Coordinates of N, CA and C and ligand atoms in Angstrom, one line a residue:
M1 N 17.8 27.0 18.1 CA 18.0 25.6 18.6 C 17.1 24.6 17.8
G2 N 15.9 25.0 17.5 CA 15.1 24.1 16.7 C 15.6 23.6 15.4
T3 N 16.5 24.5 14.8 CA 17.0 24.1 13.5 C 17.9 22.9 13.6
T4 N 18.5 22.6 14.7 CA 19.4 21.5 14.8 C 18.7 20.2 14.5
H5 N 17.4 20.1 14.6 CA 16.7 18.9 14.3 C 16.7 18.6 12.8
V6 N 16.8 19.6 12.0 CA 16.6 19.3 10.6 C 17.6 18.4 10.0
P7 N 18.9 18.6 10.2 CA 19.9 17.7 9.6 C 19.8 16.3 10.2
I8 N 19.3 16.1 11.4 CA 19.2 14.8 12.0 C 18.1 14.0 11.2
V9 N 17.0 14.7 11.1 CA 15.9 14.0 10.3 C 16.3 13.6 8.9
Q10 N 17.1 14.6 8.3 CA 17.6 14.3 6.9 C 18.5 13.1 6.9
R11 N 19.3 13.0 7.9 CA 20.2 11.8 7.9 C 19.5 10.5 8.1
I12 N 18.5 10.5 8.9 CA 17.7 9.3 9.1 C 17.0 8.9 7.8
L13 N 16.5 9.9 7.1 CA 15.8 9.6 5.8 C 16.8 9.1 4.8
N14 N 18.0 9.6 4.8 CA 19.0 9.2 3.8 C 19.4 7.7 4.1
A15 N 19.6 7.4 5.4 CA 19.9 6.0 5.7 C 18.8 5.1 5.3
N16 N 17.6 5.5 5.5 CA 16.4 4.7 5.1 C 16.4 4.5 3.6
D17 N 16.7 5.6 2.9 CA 16.6 5.5 1.4 C 17.7 4.6 0.9
Q18 N 18.8 4.6 1.5 CA 19.9 3.6 1.1 C 19.4 2.2 1.2
I19 N 18.8 1.9 2.3 CA 18.3 0.5 2.5 C 17.2 0.2 1.6
A20 N 16.3 1.2 1.3 CA 15.2 1.1 0.4 C 15.8 0.7 -1.0
A21 N 16.9 1.4 -1.4 CA 17.5 1.1 -2.7 C 18.0 -0.4 -2.7
Q22 N 18.5 -0.9 -1.6 CA 19.0 -2.3 -1.5 C 17.8 -3.2 -1.6
N23 N 16.7 -2.9 -1.0 CA 15.5 -3.7 -1.1 C 15.0 -3.8 -2.5
R24 N 15.0 -2.6 -3.2 CA 14.6 -2.5 -4.6 C 15.5 -3.4 -5.5
A25 N 16.8 -3.3 -5.2 CA 17.7 -4.1 -6.0 C 17.5 -5.6 -5.8
K26 N 17.2 -6.0 -4.6 CA 16.9 -7.4 -4.3 C 15.7 -7.9 -5.0
L27 N 14.6 -7.1 -5.0 CA 13.4 -7.4 -5.7 C 13.6 -7.5 -7.2
D28 N 14.4 -6.6 -7.7 CA 14.7 -6.6 -9.1 C 15.4 -7.8 -9.5
S29 N 16.4 -8.2 -8.7 CA 17.3 -9.3 -9.1 C 16.5 -10.6 -9.0
E30 N 15.4 -10.6 -8.2 CA 14.6 -11.9 -8.1 C 13.4 -11.8 -9.1
G31 N 13.3 -10.7 -9.8 CA 12.2 -10.5 -10.8 C 10.8 -10.4 -10.1
I32 N 10.8 -9.7 -8.9 CA 9.6 -9.5 -8.1 C 9.1 -8.1 -8.3
F33 N 7.8 -7.9 -8.5 CA 7.2 -6.6 -8.5 C 6.6 -6.4 -7.1
G34 N 7.1 -5.3 -6.5 CA 6.7 -5.0 -5.1 C 5.7 -3.8 -5.0
I35 N 4.7 -4.0 -4.2 CA 3.8 -2.8 -3.9 C 3.6 -2.6 -2.4
N36 N 3.5 -1.3 -2.1 CA 3.3 -0.8 -0.8 C 1.9 -0.3 -0.6
I37 N 1.1 -1.0 0.2 CA -0.3 -0.6 0.4 C -0.5 0.2 1.7
M38 N -0.9 1.5 1.5 CA -1.1 2.4 2.6 C -2.6 2.7 2.7
A39 N -3.0 3.1 3.9 CA -4.4 3.5 4.2 C -4.6 3.8 5.6
S40 N -5.7 4.4 5.9 CA -6.1 4.6 7.3 C -6.6 3.3 7.9
P41 N -6.6 3.1 9.2 CA -7.1 1.8 9.7 C -8.6 1.6 9.3
G42 N -8.9 0.4 8.8 CA -10.3 0.1 8.5 C -10.7 0.4 7.1
A43 N -9.8 0.9 6.2 CA -10.1 1.2 4.8 C -10.3 -0.1 4.0
G44 N -9.7 -1.1 4.5 CA -9.8 -2.4 3.8 C -8.5 -2.9 3.1
K45 N -7.4 -2.6 3.7 CA -6.1 -3.1 3.2 C -6.0 -4.6 3.1
T46 N -6.3 -5.2 4.2 CA -6.2 -6.7 4.3 C -7.3 -7.4 3.4
S47 N -8.5 -6.8 3.4 CA -9.5 -7.3 2.5 C -9.1 -7.2 1.0
T48 N -8.5 -6.1 0.7 CA -8.1 -5.9 -0.7 C -7.0 -6.9 -1.0
I49 N -6.0 -7.1 -0.1 CA -5.0 -8.0 -0.3 C -5.5 -9.4 -0.6
L50 N -6.5 -9.8 0.3 CA -7.1 -11.2 0.1 C -7.8 -11.3 -1.2
K51 N -8.5 -10.2 -1.7 CA -9.2 -10.3 -3.0 C -8.2 -10.3 -4.1
T52 N -7.0 -9.6 -3.9 CA -6.0 -9.6 -4.9 C -5.4 -11.0 -5.1
I53 N -5.2 -11.6 -3.9 CA -4.7 -13.0 -4.0 C -5.6 -13.9 -4.7
E54 N -6.9 -13.8 -4.4 CA -8.0 -14.6 -5.0 C -7.9 -14.4 -6.5
A55 N -7.8 -13.2 -6.9 CA -7.8 -12.9 -8.4 C -6.6 -13.3 -9.1
L56 N -5.4 -13.3 -8.4 CA -4.2 -13.5 -9.2 C -3.4 -14.8 -8.8
K57 N -3.9 -15.6 -7.8 CA -3.0 -16.6 -7.3 C -2.7 -17.7 -8.3
D58 N -3.5 -17.9 -9.4 CA -3.2 -18.9 -10.4 C -2.3 -18.3 -11.5
R59 N -2.1 -17.0 -11.4 CA -1.3 -16.4 -12.5 C 0.0 -15.8 -12.0
M60 N 0.1 -15.6 -10.6 CA 1.3 -15.0 -10.1 C 1.6 -15.7 -8.7
R61 N 2.9 -15.8 -8.4 CA 3.2 -16.3 -7.1 C 3.4 -15.1 -6.2
I62 N 2.6 -15.1 -5.1 CA 2.5 -13.9 -4.3 C 3.0 -14.1 -2.9
G63 N 3.7 -13.1 -2.3 CA 4.1 -13.1 -0.9 C 3.7 -11.8 -0.3
V64 N 3.5 -11.9 1.0 CA 3.0 -10.7 1.7 C 3.8 -10.4 2.9
I65 N 4.0 -9.1 3.2 CA 4.6 -8.6 4.4 C 3.5 -7.8 5.1
E66 N 3.2 -8.1 6.3 CA 2.1 -7.5 7.1 C 2.7 -6.6 8.1
G67 N 2.5 -5.3 8.0 CA 2.9 -4.3 9.1 C 1.9 -4.1 10.1
D68 N 2.2 -4.3 11.4 CA 1.2 -4.0 12.4 C 1.9 -3.3 13.6
T69 N 1.2 -2.6 14.3 CA 1.8 -1.8 15.5 C 1.9 -2.7 16.7
A70 N 1.2 -3.8 16.7 CA 1.2 -4.7 17.9 C 1.5 -6.2 17.4
A71 N 1.7 -7.0 18.3 CA 2.1 -8.4 18.0 C 0.9 -9.3 17.6
V72 N -0.3 -8.7 17.4 CA -1.4 -9.5 17.0 C -1.2 -10.0 15.6
T73 N -1.6 -11.2 15.3 CA -1.4 -11.8 14.0 C -2.7 -12.0 13.2
I74 N -3.7 -11.2 13.6 CA -5.0 -11.3 12.9 C -4.9 -11.2 11.4
D75 N -4.3 -10.2 10.9 CA -4.2 -10.0 9.4 C -3.3 -11.1 8.8
A76 N -2.1 -11.3 9.5 CA -1.2 -12.3 8.9 C -1.8 -13.7 8.9
D77 N -2.6 -14.0 9.9 CA -3.3 -15.3 9.9 C -4.2 -15.5 8.7
K78 N -4.9 -14.4 8.4 CA -5.8 -14.5 7.2 C -5.1 -14.8 5.9
I79 N -3.9 -14.2 5.8 CA -3.1 -14.4 4.6 C -2.6 -15.8 4.6
K80 N -2.1 -16.2 5.7 CA -1.5 -17.6 5.9 C -2.6 -18.6 5.6
A81 N -3.9 -18.3 6.0 CA -5.0 -19.3 5.8 C -5.3 -19.6 4.3
V82 N -4.9 -18.6 3.4 CA -5.1 -18.9 2.0 C -3.9 -19.4 1.3
G83 N -2.9 -19.8 2.1 CA -1.7 -20.5 1.6 C -0.7 -19.7 1.0
I84 N -0.6 -18.4 1.4 CA 0.4 -17.5 0.9 C 1.5 -17.2 1.9
P85 N 2.8 -17.3 1.5 CA 3.8 -16.9 2.4 C 3.7 -15.5 3.0
V86 N 3.8 -15.4 4.3 CA 3.6 -14.1 4.9 C 4.5 -13.9 6.1
V87 N 5.1 -12.7 6.2 CA 5.9 -12.3 7.3 C 5.3 -11.1 8.0
Q88 N 5.2 -11.2 9.3 CA 4.6 -10.0 10.0 C 5.7 -9.2 10.6
I89 N 5.6 -7.9 10.4 CA 6.5 -6.9 11.1 C 5.7 -6.3 12.2
N90 N 6.2 -6.4 13.4 CA 5.6 -5.7 14.5 C 6.4 -4.4 14.8
T91 N 5.8 -3.3 14.5 CA 6.6 -2.1 14.7 C 6.7 -1.6 16.1
G92 N 6.1 -2.4 17.1 CA 6.2 -2.0 18.5 C 5.6 -0.7 18.7
G93 N 4.5 -0.4 18.1 CA 3.8 0.9 18.3 C 4.1 1.9 17.2
G94 N 5.2 1.7 16.5 CA 5.6 2.6 15.4 C 4.5 2.8 14.4
C95 N 4.4 4.0 13.8 CA 3.3 4.4 13.0 C 3.5 4.1 11.5
H96 N 4.6 3.5 11.1 CA 4.9 3.2 9.7 C 5.9 2.2 9.6
L97 N 6.1 1.6 8.4 CA 7.2 0.7 8.1 C 8.3 1.5 7.6
D98 N 9.6 1.0 7.9 CA 10.7 1.7 7.2 C 11.5 0.6 6.4
A99 N 12.5 1.1 5.7 CA 13.2 0.2 4.8 C 13.9 -1.0 5.5
P100 N 14.6 -0.7 6.7 CA 15.3 -1.7 7.4 C 14.3 -2.8 7.9
M101 N 13.1 -2.5 8.3 CA 12.1 -3.5 8.7 C 11.8 -4.4 7.5
V102 N 11.6 -3.8 6.4 CA 11.2 -4.5 5.2 C 12.4 -5.4 4.8
A103 N 13.6 -4.9 4.9 CA 14.8 -5.7 4.6 C 14.9 -7.0 5.4
D104 N 14.6 -6.8 6.7 CA 14.6 -8.0 7.6 C 13.5 -9.0 7.1
A105 N 12.3 -8.5 6.8 CA 11.2 -9.3 6.4 C 11.5 -10.1 5.1
L106 N 12.2 -9.4 4.2 CA 12.6 -10.0 2.9 C 13.4 -11.2 3.1
Q107 N 14.3 -11.2 4.1 CA 15.1 -12.4 4.4 C 14.3 -13.6 4.8
Q108 N 13.1 -13.4 5.3 CA 12.3 -14.5 5.8 C 11.3 -15.0 4.7
L109 N 11.4 -14.4 3.5 CA 10.4 -14.9 2.5 C 11.2 -15.7 1.4
P110 N 10.5 -16.6 0.8 CA 11.1 -17.4 -0.3 C 11.1 -16.6 -1.6
L111 N 12.0 -15.7 -1.7 CA 12.0 -14.7 -2.8 C 12.1 -15.4 -4.2
Q112 N 12.9 -16.4 -4.3 CA 13.0 -17.1 -5.6 C 11.7 -17.7 -6.1
E113 N 10.8 -17.8 -5.2 CA 9.5 -18.4 -5.6 C 8.4 -17.4 -5.7
L114 N 8.7 -16.1 -5.8 CA 7.7 -15.1 -5.8 C 7.8 -14.2 -7.1
D115 N 6.6 -13.8 -7.6 CA 6.5 -12.8 -8.7 C 6.0 -11.4 -8.2
L116 N 5.2 -11.5 -7.1 CA 4.5 -10.2 -6.6 C 4.7 -10.2 -5.1
L117 N 5.2 -9.1 -4.6 CA 5.3 -8.9 -3.1 C 4.3 -7.8 -2.8
I118 N 3.4 -8.1 -1.8 CA 2.5 -7.1 -1.4 C 2.9 -6.7 0.1
V119 N 3.1 -5.4 0.3 CA 3.4 -5.0 1.7 C 2.2 -4.2 2.2
E120 N 1.7 -4.7 3.3 CA 0.6 -3.9 4.0 C 1.2 -3.0 5.0
N121 N 1.2 -1.7 4.8 CA 1.8 -0.8 5.7 C 0.9 -0.6 6.9
V122 N 1.4 0.0 7.9 CA 0.7 0.3 9.1 C -0.5 1.3 8.8
G123 N -1.7 1.1 9.4 CA -2.8 1.9 9.1 C -2.6 3.3 9.6
N124 N -2.4 4.2 8.7 CA -2.0 5.6 9.0 C -1.9 6.4 7.7
L125 N -2.5 7.6 7.7 CA -2.4 8.4 6.5 C -1.3 9.4 6.5
V126 N -0.5 9.5 7.6 CA 0.5 10.5 7.7 C 1.9 9.9 7.6
C127 N 2.3 9.1 8.5 CA 3.7 8.6 8.6 C 4.2 7.8 7.4
P128 N 3.4 6.8 6.9 CA 4.0 6.0 5.9 C 4.4 6.7 4.6
A129 N 3.8 7.9 4.4 CA 4.0 8.7 3.2 C 5.4 9.1 3.0
T130 N 6.2 9.3 4.1 CA 7.5 9.8 4.0 C 8.6 8.8 4.0
F131 N 8.3 7.5 4.1 CA 9.3 6.5 4.2 C 9.2 5.5 3.0
N132 N 10.3 5.7 2.2 CA 10.4 4.8 1.0 C 10.8 3.4 1.6
I133 N 10.2 2.4 1.2 CA 10.6 1.0 1.6 C 11.2 0.2 0.5
G134 N 11.2 0.7 -0.7 CA 11.9 0.0 -1.8 C 11.0 -0.7 -2.8
T135 N 9.7 -0.6 -2.5 CA 8.8 -1.3 -3.5 C 8.7 -0.5 -4.8
H136 N 8.1 -1.0 -5.8 CA 8.0 -0.4 -7.1 C 6.8 0.6 -7.2
A137 N 5.8 0.3 -6.5 CA 4.6 1.1 -6.6 C 4.0 1.4 -5.3
N138 N 3.4 2.5 -5.1 CA 2.7 2.9 -3.9 C 1.2 3.0 -4.2
I139 N 0.4 2.4 -3.3 CA -1.0 2.3 -3.5 C -1.7 2.8 -2.2
V140 N -2.7 3.6 -2.4 CA -3.5 4.0 -1.2 C -4.9 3.4 -1.4
V141 N -5.4 2.7 -0.3 CA -6.7 2.3 -0.3 C -7.5 3.3 0.5
A142 N -8.4 4.0 -0.1 CA -9.4 4.9 0.6 C -10.7 4.2 0.6
S143 N -11.6 4.7 1.5 CA -12.9 4.0 1.5 C -14.0 5.1 1.7
I144 N -15.2 4.8 1.2 CA -16.3 5.7 1.2 C -16.7 6.2 2.6
P145 N -16.7 5.3 3.6 CA -17.1 5.8 5.0 C -16.1 6.7 5.6
E146 N -14.9 6.8 5.1 CA -13.9 7.7 5.7 C -14.2 9.2 5.4
G147 N -15.0 9.4 4.4 CA -15.3 10.8 4.0 C -14.5 11.3 2.8
D148 N -15.1 12.2 2.1 CA -14.5 12.7 0.8 C -13.5 13.8 0.9
D149 N -13.2 14.2 2.2 CA -12.3 15.3 2.4 C -10.8 14.9 2.7
K150 N -10.6 13.6 2.7 CA -9.3 13.1 3.1 C -8.1 13.7 2.3
P151 N -8.2 13.8 0.9 CA -7.1 14.3 0.2 C -6.7 15.7 0.5
Y152 N -7.7 16.5 1.0 CA -7.5 17.9 1.4 C -6.9 18.0 2.8
K153 N -7.1 17.0 3.6 CA -6.6 17.0 5.0 C -5.3 16.3 5.2
Y154 N -5.1 15.3 4.3 CA -3.8 14.5 4.4 C -3.1 14.4 3.1
P155 N -2.8 15.6 2.5 CA -2.3 15.6 1.1 C -1.1 14.8 0.8
R156 N -0.1 14.7 1.8 CA 1.2 14.1 1.5 C 1.1 12.7 1.0
I157 N 0.2 11.9 1.5 CA 0.2 10.5 1.2 C -0.3 10.2 -0.2
Y158 N -1.0 11.2 -0.8 CA -1.5 11.0 -2.2 C -0.6 11.4 -3.3
Q159 N 0.5 12.1 -2.9 CA 1.4 12.7 -3.9 C 2.2 11.8 -4.7
G160 N 2.8 10.7 -4.0 CA 3.6 9.9 -4.8 C 3.0 8.5 -5.2
I161 N 1.7 8.4 -5.1 CA 1.1 7.1 -5.3 C 0.8 6.8 -6.8
D162 N 0.8 5.6 -7.1 CA 0.5 5.1 -8.5 C -1.0 4.8 -8.7
V163 N -1.6 4.2 -7.6 CA -3.0 3.8 -7.7 C -3.8 4.2 -6.5
L164 N -4.9 4.8 -6.7 CA -5.8 5.0 -5.6 C -7.0 4.1 -5.7
L165 N -7.1 3.1 -4.8 CA -8.3 2.2 -4.8 C -9.3 2.8 -3.9
L166 N -10.5 3.2 -4.4 CA -11.5 3.7 -3.6 C -12.5 2.6 -3.2
N167 N -12.3 2.0 -2.0 CA -13.0 0.8 -1.6 C -14.4 1.1 -1.0
K168 N -15.2 0.0 -0.9 CA -16.5 0.0 -0.3 C -17.5 0.9 -1.1
T169 N -17.4 0.8 -2.4 CA -18.3 1.5 -3.3 C -19.8 0.9 -3.0
D170 N -19.9 -0.3 -2.5 CA -21.2 -0.8 -2.2 C -21.9 0.0 -1.1
L171 N -21.2 0.8 -0.3 CA -21.8 1.6 0.7 C -22.2 3.0 0.2
A172 N -21.9 3.3 -1.1 CA -22.2 4.7 -1.6 C -23.7 5.1 -1.4
P173 N -24.6 4.2 -1.6 CA -26.0 4.6 -1.4 C -26.4 5.1 0.0
Y174 N -25.5 4.7 1.0 CA -25.9 5.0 2.4 C -25.0 6.0 3.0
V175 N -24.0 6.5 2.3 CA -23.1 7.5 2.9 C -23.0 8.7 2.0
A176 N -23.0 9.9 2.7 CA -22.8 11.1 1.9 C -21.3 11.3 1.5
F177 N -21.0 10.8 0.3 CA -19.6 10.9 -0.2 C -19.7 11.4 -1.6
N178 N -19.0 12.5 -1.9 CA -19.0 13.1 -3.2 C -17.7 12.6 -3.9
T179 N -17.9 11.6 -4.8 CA -16.8 11.0 -5.5 C -16.0 12.0 -6.3
D180 N -16.7 12.9 -7.0 CA -16.0 13.9 -7.8 C -15.1 14.8 -7.0
Y181 N -15.7 15.3 -5.8 CA -14.9 16.1 -4.9 C -13.7 15.4 -4.4
F182 N -13.8 14.1 -4.0 CA -12.7 13.3 -3.5 C -11.7 13.2 -4.6
R183 N -12.1 12.7 -5.8 CA -11.2 12.5 -6.9 C -10.5 13.7 -7.3
R184 N -11.2 14.8 -7.4 CA -10.5 16.1 -7.7 C -9.4 16.4 -6.7
G185 N -9.7 16.2 -5.4 CA -8.7 16.4 -4.4 C -7.4 15.6 -4.6
V186 N -7.6 14.3 -5.0 CA -6.5 13.5 -5.3 C -5.7 13.9 -6.5
E187 N -6.5 14.3 -7.6 CA -5.8 14.6 -8.9 C -5.1 15.9 -8.9
I188 N -5.6 16.8 -8.0 CA -4.8 18.1 -7.8 C -3.4 17.8 -7.3
L189 N -3.3 16.8 -6.4 CA -2.0 16.5 -5.8 C -1.2 15.6 -6.7
N190 N -1.8 14.9 -7.6 CA -1.2 13.8 -8.3 C -1.9 13.6 -9.7
Q191 N -1.3 14.1 -10.7 CA -2.0 14.0 -12.0 C -1.9 12.6 -12.7
N192 N -1.0 11.8 -12.2 CA -0.7 10.5 -12.8 C -1.4 9.3 -12.1
V193 N -2.2 9.6 -11.1 CA -2.7 8.5 -10.4 C -3.8 7.7 -11.2
N194 N -3.8 6.4 -11.0 CA -4.9 5.6 -11.5 C -5.9 5.5 -10.5
F195 N -7.1 6.0 -10.8 CA -8.2 6.1 -9.8 C -9.1 4.9 -10.1
L196 N -9.2 3.9 -9.2 CA -10.0 2.7 -9.4 C -11.0 2.5 -8.2
P197 N -12.3 2.7 -8.5 CA -13.3 2.4 -7.5 C -13.4 0.9 -7.4
I198 N -13.4 0.4 -6.2 CA -13.6 -1.1 -6.0 C -14.5 -1.4 -4.8
S199 N -15.0 -2.6 -4.8 CA -15.7 -3.1 -3.6 C -15.2 -4.5 -3.3
C200 N -14.6 -4.7 -2.2 CA -14.1 -6.0 -1.8 C -15.3 -6.9 -1.5
K201 N -16.5 -6.3 -1.2 CA -17.7 -7.1 -0.9 C -18.4 -7.6 -2.2
T202 N -18.5 -6.7 -3.2 CA -19.2 -7.1 -4.4 C -18.3 -7.6 -5.5
G203 N -17.0 -7.2 -5.4 CA -16.0 -7.5 -6.4 C -15.9 -6.5 -7.5
E204 N -16.7 -5.4 -7.4 CA -16.6 -4.3 -8.4 C -15.2 -3.8 -8.5
G205 N -14.7 -3.7 -9.8 CA -13.4 -3.0 -10.0 C -12.2 -3.8 -9.8
L206 N -12.4 -5.0 -9.2 CA -11.2 -5.8 -8.8 C -10.5 -6.4 -10.0
D207 N -11.2 -6.6 -11.1 CA -10.6 -7.1 -12.3 C -9.7 -6.1 -12.9
R208 N -10.1 -4.8 -12.9 CA -9.2 -3.7 -13.4 C -7.9 -3.6 -12.6
W209 N -8.1 -3.7 -11.3 CA -6.9 -3.7 -10.3 C -6.0 -4.8 -10.6
A210 N -6.5 -6.0 -10.8 CA -5.7 -7.2 -11.1 C -5.0 -7.0 -12.5
D211 N -5.7 -6.5 -13.4 CA -5.1 -6.2 -14.7 C -3.9 -5.2 -14.6
W212 N -4.1 -4.2 -13.8 CA -3.0 -3.2 -13.6 C -1.8 -3.9 -13.0
L213 N -2.0 -4.7 -12.0 CA -0.9 -5.4 -11.4 C -0.2 -6.3 -12.4
L214 N -0.9 -7.1 -13.2 CA -0.3 -8.0 -14.1 C 0.5 -7.3 -15.1
Q215 N -0.1 -6.2 -15.6 CA 0.6 -5.4 -16.6 C 1.9 -4.8 -16.1
K216 N 1.8 -4.2 -14.9 CA 3.0 -3.6 -14.3 C 4.1 -4.6 -14.0
A217 N 3.7 -5.8 -13.4 CA 4.6 -6.8 -13.1 C 5.3 -7.4 -14.3
A218 N 4.7 -7.3 -15.4 CA 5.3 -7.9 -16.6 C 6.5 -7.1 -17.1
H219 N 6.6 -5.8 -16.7 CA 7.7 -4.9 -17.1 C 8.9 -5.0 -16.3
Ligands
LIG301 MG1 -5.1 -4.9 7.9

C-alpha cells in the first residue's frame, strides 16, 4: 500500500519542474540572473540580502521575492525600505517555496527593469532542498551559532548548491564551531561549492560574495 505514494510524489515534482523551467525561461528572456537563498531560521538570509543590495545597488538593478510561512511582512518591509521592488509569498504555513508560487510572484515584479532576482526561501534546511524554483543558482546561508554538524545532519540541502555563505564569523571567538569540520562536511557532499565566510555585522567577505554575483550575472 505504501508504494502507491511514490508515483504521486513523483508527479508533483514533475509538475513543479515544468513550471520551474518556465520561470527559468522567463528570467533568461529578461536577462535576469536569479538566486535562491536557503537557510534555517535565523541564519541571516534577510541580513545577507540587505548587505547584497547595499554592495550592488549601484551596479545592478535588483528585485526580491520574500518567502514567509505567515502573512507578516517584517522581512519584505526591510527590503522595501531600501527602495527595492519586493513581492512577498505567504506559503500559509508551508515549509518551502515551489515553482508555481515563484511564477505568481514573477508576474508582480517589473522584470524588464531587473538584472538580479534574489529569492529568500522559507527558513528550513529540509523542504526547500527538493523543490526547484527555476533560479540559476542555489545558495545556503549557514551561521556559526547553528553549530558545525549541520552538513552531517541535513545533507540534502548542501548537495546542489553553488555557494555556501558561512555567516556571523564575528561570533567565532564566542562559539565552539570547528570551521574545518563544517567545511569538510559540506565538501564531502558537494565538491564544487564556493565556500565564503561572511559577516553581515562587520562586512567580512561580502566583497567576494558581490564579486561572485557580478561575475555569474554577466554570463
Ligand atoms: Mg528572513
